[in-house]
mmCIF file of C-alpha atoms in Angstrom:
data_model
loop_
_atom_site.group_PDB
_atom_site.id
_atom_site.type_symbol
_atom_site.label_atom_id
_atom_site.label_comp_id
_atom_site.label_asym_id
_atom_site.label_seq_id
_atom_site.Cartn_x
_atom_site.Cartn_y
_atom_site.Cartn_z
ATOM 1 C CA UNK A 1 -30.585 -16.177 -2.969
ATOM 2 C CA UNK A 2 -29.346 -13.511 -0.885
ATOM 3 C CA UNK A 3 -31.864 -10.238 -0.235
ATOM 4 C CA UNK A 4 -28.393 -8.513 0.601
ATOM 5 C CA UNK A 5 -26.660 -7.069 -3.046
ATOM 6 C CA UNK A 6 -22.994 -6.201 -3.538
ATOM 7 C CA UNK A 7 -21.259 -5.988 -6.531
ATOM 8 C CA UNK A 8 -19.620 -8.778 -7.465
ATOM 9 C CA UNK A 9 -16.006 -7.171 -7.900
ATOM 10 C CA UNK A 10 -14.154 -3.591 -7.272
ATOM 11 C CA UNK A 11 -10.670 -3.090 -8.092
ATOM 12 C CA UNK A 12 -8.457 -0.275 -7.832
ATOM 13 C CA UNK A 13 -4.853 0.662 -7.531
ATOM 14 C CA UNK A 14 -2.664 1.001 -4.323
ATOM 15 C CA UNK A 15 -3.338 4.160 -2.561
ATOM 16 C CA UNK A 16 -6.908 4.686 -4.150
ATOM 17 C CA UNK A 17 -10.262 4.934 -2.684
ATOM 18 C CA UNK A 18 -12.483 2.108 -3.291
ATOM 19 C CA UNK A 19 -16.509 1.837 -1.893
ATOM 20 C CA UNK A 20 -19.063 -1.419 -1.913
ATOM 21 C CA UNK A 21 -22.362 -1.205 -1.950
ATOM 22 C CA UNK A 22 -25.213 -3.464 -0.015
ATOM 23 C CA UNK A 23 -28.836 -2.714 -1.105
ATOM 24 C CA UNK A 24 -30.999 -4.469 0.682
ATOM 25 C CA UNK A 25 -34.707 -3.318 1.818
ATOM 26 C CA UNK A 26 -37.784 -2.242 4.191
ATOM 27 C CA UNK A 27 -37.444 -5.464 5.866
ATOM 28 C CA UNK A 28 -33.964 -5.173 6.687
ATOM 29 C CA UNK A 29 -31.227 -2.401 6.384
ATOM 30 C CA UNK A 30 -34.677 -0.112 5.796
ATOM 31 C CA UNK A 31 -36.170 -1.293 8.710
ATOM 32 C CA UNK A 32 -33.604 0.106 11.203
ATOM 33 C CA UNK A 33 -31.619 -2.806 11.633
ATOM 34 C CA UNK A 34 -27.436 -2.682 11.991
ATOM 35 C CA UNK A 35 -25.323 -3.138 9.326
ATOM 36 C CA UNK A 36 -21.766 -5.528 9.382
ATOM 37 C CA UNK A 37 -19.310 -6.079 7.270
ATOM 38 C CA UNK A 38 -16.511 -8.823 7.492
ATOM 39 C CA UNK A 39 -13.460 -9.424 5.546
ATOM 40 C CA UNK A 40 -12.723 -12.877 4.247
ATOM 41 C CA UNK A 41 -9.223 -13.074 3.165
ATOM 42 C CA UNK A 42 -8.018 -16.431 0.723
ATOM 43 C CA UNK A 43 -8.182 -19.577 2.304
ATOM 44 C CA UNK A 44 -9.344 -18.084 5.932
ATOM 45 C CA UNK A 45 -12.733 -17.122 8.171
ATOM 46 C CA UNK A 46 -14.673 -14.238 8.039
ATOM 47 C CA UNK A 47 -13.183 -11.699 9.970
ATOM 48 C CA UNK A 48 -15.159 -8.922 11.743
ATOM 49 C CA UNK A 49 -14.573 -5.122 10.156
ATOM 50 C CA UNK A 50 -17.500 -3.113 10.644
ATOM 51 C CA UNK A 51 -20.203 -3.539 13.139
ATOM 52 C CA UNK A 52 -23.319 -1.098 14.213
ATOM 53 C CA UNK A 53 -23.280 0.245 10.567
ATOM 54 C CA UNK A 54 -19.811 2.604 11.339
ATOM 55 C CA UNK A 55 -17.778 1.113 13.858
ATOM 56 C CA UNK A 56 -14.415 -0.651 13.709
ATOM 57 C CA UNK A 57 -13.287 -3.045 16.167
ATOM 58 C CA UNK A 58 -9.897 -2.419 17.893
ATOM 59 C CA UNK A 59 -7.217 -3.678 15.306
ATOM 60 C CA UNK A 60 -8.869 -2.795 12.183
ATOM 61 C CA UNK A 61 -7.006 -0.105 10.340
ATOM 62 C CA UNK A 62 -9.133 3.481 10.052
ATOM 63 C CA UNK A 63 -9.224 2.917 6.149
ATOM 64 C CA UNK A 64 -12.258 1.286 6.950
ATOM 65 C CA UNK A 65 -15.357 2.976 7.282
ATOM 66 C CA UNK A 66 -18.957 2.290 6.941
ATOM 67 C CA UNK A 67 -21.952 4.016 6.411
ATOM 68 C CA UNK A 68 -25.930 3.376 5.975
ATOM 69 C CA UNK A 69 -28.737 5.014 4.946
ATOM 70 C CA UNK A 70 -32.284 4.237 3.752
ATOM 71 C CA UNK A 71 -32.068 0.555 2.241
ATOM 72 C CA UNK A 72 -28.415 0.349 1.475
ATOM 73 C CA UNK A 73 -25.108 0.379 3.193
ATOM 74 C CA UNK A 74 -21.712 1.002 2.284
ATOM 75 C CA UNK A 75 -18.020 0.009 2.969
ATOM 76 C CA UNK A 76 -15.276 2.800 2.403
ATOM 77 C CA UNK A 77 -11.649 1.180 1.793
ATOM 78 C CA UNK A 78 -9.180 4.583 1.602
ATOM 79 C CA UNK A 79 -5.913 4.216 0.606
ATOM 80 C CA UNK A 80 -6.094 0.470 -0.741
ATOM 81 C CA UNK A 81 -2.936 -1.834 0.086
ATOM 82 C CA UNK A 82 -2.132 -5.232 -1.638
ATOM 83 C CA UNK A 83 -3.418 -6.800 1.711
ATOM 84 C CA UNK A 84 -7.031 -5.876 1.252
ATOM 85 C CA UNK A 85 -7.439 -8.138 -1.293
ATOM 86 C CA UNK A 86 -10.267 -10.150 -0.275
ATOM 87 C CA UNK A 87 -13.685 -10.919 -0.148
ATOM 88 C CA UNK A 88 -16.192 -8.827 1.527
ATOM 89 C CA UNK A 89 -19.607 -9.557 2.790
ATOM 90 C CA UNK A 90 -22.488 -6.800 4.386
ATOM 91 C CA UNK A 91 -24.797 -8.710 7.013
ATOM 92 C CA UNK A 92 -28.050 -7.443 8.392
ATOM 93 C CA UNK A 93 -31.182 -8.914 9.965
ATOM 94 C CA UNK A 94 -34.494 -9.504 8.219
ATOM 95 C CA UNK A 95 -37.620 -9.434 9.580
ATOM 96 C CA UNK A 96 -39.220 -11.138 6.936
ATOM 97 C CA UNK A 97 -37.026 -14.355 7.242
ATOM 98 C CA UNK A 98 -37.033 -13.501 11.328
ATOM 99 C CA UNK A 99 -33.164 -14.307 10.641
ATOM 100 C CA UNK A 100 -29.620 -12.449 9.806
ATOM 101 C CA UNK A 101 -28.654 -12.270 6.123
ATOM 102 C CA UNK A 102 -25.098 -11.934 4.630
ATOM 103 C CA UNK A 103 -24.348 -9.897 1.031
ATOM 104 C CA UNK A 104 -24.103 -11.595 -1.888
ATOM 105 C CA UNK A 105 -20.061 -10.578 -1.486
ATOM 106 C CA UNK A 106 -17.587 -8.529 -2.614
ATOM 107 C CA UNK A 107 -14.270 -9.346 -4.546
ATOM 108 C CA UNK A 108 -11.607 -6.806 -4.117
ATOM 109 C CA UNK A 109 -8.767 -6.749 -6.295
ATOM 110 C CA UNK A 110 -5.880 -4.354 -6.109
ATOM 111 C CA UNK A 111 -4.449 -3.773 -9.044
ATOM 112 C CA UNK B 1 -8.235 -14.304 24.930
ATOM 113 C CA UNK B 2 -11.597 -15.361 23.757
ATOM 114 C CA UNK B 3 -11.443 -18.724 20.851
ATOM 115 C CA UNK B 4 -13.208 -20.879 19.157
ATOM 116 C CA UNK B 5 -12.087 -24.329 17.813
ATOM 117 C CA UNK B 6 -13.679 -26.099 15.242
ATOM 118 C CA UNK B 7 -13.669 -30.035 15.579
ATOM 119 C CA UNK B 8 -11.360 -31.668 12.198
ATOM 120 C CA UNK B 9 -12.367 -31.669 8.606
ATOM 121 C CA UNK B 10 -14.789 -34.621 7.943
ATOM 122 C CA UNK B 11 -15.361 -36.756 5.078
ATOM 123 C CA UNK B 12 -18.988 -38.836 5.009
ATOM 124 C CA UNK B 13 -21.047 -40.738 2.140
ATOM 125 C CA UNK B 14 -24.695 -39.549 1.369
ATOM 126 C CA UNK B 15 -27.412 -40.754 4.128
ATOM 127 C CA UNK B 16 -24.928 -40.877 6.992
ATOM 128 C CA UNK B 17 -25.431 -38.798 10.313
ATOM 129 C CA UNK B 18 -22.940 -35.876 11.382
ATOM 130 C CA UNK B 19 -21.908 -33.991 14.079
ATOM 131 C CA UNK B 20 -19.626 -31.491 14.261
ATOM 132 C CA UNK B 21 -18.409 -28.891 17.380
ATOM 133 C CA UNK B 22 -17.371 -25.882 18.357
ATOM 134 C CA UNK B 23 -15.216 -25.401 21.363
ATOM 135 C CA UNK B 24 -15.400 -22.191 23.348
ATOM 136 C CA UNK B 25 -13.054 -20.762 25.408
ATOM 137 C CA UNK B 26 -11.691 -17.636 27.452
ATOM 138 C CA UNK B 27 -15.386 -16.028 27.809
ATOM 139 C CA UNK B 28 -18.454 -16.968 29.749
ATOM 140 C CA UNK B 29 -20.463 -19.180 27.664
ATOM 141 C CA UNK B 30 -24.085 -18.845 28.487
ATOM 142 C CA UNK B 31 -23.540 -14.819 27.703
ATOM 143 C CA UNK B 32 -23.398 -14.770 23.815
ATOM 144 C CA UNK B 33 -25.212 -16.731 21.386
ATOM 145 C CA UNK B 34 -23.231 -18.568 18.815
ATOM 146 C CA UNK B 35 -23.989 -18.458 15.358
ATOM 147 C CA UNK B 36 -23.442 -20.910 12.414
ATOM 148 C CA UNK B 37 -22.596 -19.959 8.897
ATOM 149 C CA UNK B 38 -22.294 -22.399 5.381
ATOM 150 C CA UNK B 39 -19.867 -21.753 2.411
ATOM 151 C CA UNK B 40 -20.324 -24.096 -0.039
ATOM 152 C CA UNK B 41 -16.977 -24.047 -2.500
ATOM 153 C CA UNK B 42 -16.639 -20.982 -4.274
ATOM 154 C CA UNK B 43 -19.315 -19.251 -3.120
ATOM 155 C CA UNK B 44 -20.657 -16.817 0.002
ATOM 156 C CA UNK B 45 -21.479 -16.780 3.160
ATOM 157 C CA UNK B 46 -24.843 -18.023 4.363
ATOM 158 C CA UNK B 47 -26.276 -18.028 7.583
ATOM 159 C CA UNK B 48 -27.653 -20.704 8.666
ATOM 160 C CA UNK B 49 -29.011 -20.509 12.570
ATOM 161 C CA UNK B 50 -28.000 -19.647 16.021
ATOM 162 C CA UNK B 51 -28.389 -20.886 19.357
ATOM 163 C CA UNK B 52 -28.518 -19.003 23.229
ATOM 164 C CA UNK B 53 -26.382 -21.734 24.964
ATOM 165 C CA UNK B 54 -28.121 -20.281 28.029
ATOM 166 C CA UNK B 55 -31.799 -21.691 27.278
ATOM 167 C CA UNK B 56 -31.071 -23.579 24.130
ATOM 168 C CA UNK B 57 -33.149 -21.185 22.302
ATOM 169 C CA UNK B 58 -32.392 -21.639 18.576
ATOM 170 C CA UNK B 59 -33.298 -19.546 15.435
ATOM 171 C CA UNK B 60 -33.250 -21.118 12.325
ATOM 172 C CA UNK B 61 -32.913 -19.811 8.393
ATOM 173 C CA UNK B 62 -36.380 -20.681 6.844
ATOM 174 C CA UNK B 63 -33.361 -22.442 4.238
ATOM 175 C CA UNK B 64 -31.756 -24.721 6.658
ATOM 176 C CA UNK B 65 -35.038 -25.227 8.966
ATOM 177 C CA UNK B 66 -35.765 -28.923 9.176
ATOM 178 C CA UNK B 67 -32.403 -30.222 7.532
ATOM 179 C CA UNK B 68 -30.057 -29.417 10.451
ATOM 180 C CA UNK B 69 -29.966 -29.093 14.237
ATOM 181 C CA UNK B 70 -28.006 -26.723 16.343
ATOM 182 C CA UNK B 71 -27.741 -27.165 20.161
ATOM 183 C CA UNK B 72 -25.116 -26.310 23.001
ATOM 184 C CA UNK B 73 -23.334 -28.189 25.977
ATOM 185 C CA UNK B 74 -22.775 -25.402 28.278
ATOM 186 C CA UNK B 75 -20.968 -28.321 30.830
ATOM 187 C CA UNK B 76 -18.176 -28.478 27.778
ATOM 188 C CA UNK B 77 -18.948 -24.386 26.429
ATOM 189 C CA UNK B 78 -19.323 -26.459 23.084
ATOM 190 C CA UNK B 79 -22.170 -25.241 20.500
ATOM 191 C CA UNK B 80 -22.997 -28.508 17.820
ATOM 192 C CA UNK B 81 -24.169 -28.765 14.099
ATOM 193 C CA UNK B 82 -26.110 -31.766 13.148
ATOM 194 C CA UNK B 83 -27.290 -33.824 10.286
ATOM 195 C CA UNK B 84 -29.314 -36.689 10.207
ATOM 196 C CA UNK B 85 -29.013 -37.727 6.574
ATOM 197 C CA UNK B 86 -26.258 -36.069 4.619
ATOM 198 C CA UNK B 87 -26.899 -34.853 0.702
ATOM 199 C CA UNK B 88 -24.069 -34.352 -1.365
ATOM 200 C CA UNK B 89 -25.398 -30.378 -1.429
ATOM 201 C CA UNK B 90 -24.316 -30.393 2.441
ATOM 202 C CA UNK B 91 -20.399 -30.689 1.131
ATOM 203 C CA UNK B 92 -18.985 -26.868 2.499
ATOM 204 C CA UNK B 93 -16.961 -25.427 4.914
ATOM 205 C CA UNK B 94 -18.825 -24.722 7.665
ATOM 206 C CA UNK B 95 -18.208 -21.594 10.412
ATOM 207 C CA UNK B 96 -19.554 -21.275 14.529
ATOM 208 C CA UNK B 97 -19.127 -17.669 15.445
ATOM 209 C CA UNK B 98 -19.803 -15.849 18.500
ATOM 210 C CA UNK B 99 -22.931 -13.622 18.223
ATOM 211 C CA UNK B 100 -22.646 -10.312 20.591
ATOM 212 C CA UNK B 101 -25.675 -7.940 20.299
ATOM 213 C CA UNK B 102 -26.585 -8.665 16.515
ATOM 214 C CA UNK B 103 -22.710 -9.465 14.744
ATOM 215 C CA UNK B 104 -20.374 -12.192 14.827
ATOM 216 C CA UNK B 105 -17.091 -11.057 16.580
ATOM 217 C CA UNK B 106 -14.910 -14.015 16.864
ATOM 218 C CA UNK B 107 -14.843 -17.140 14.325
ATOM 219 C CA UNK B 108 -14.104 -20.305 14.422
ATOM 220 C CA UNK B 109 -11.516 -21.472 12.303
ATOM 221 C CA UNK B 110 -13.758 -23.751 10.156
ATOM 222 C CA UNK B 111 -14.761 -27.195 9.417
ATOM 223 C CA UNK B 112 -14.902 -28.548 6.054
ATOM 224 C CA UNK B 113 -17.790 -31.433 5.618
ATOM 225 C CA UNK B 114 -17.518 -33.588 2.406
ATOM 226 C CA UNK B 115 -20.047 -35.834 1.600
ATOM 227 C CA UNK B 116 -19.413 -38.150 -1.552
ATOM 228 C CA UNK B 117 -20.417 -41.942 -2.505
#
């Protein structure tokens, strides 16, 4: 069981703005620590899109974006293409567990 | 170019040994830790340890503690998952990454572990 949530699913059509959510809490995301996010398309690994809460890697598009606060994180897709259909994960680390954590994961689905 | 190659998909029967590897390449090996991560079918991502190749330090998920072992060959820049006694629940596809300052920027390709009677 995952101390990381995300919804399980967020559609929406080409062109549109779609956002994920990761709650976590005071023993990770509220504690300070970063926030990731990877994109796992069909049938392939985890791919790094996010990292240090905000920033994108060199190759990701700048539809991306990420942003934390408090206990929760969140992953910004603007202007949604058929090729961001995928599954999306937030990782942090957790004191508690003295380990990293992933989300519970995201389905996107553009409609 | 920095990669990471999985060893081949393996298929084992319950209460057999395992080991599978991940072979680095095109950075310096003792710099990053490298990270391991399950996915059972159909389901997410689950981290599951890591490993300094530099020391051999390893941190372990309090889920995985005890039924696996992760260690590093820095003479072949390989990182290794091991089971002693496979359980059907081990069947997944498992992931090495490398681990830079708290996230996982380059994956392995995956290796997908069966275990069935």
């Amino acid at each position: 069981q995952s101390v990381l949530t995300q919804p399980p699913s967020v559609s929406g059509a080409p062109g549109q703005r779609v956002t994920i959510s990761c709650t976590g809490s005071s023993s990770n995301i509220g504690a300070g620590y970063d926030v990731q996010w990877y994109q796992q398309l069909p049938g392939t690994a985890p791919k790094l899109l996010i990292y240090v809460n905000n920033n994108r890697p060199s190759g990701v598009p700048d539809r991306f974006s990420g942003s934390k606060s408090a206990t929760s994180a969140s992953l910004a897709i603007t202007g949604l293409q058929a090729e961001d259909e995928a599954d999306y994960y937030c990782q942090s680390y957790d004191s508690s567990l003295s380990g990293y954590v992933f989300g519970t994961g995201t389905k996107v689905t553009v409609l | 170019e920095v990669q990471l190659v999985q060893s081949e998909a393996e298929v084992k029967k319950p209460g057999e040994s395992l080991r599978i590897s991940c072979k680095t390449s095109g950075y310096r090996f003792s710099s990053y830790w490298i990270s391991w991560v399950r996915q059972m079918p159909g389901k997410g991502l689950e981290w599951m340890g890591r490993i300094d190749p530099s020391d051999s330090d390893t941190n372990y998920s309090p889920s995985f503690q005890g039924h696996v072992t992760i260690s590093a060959d820095k003479s072949f820049s390989t990182a290794y998952l091991q089971w002693s006694s496979l359980k059907a629940s081990d069947t997944a596809m498992y992931y090495c990454a490398r681990q830079y300052t708290g996230y996982d920027d380059y994956w392995g390709q995956g290796t997908l572990v069966t275990v069935s009677s």
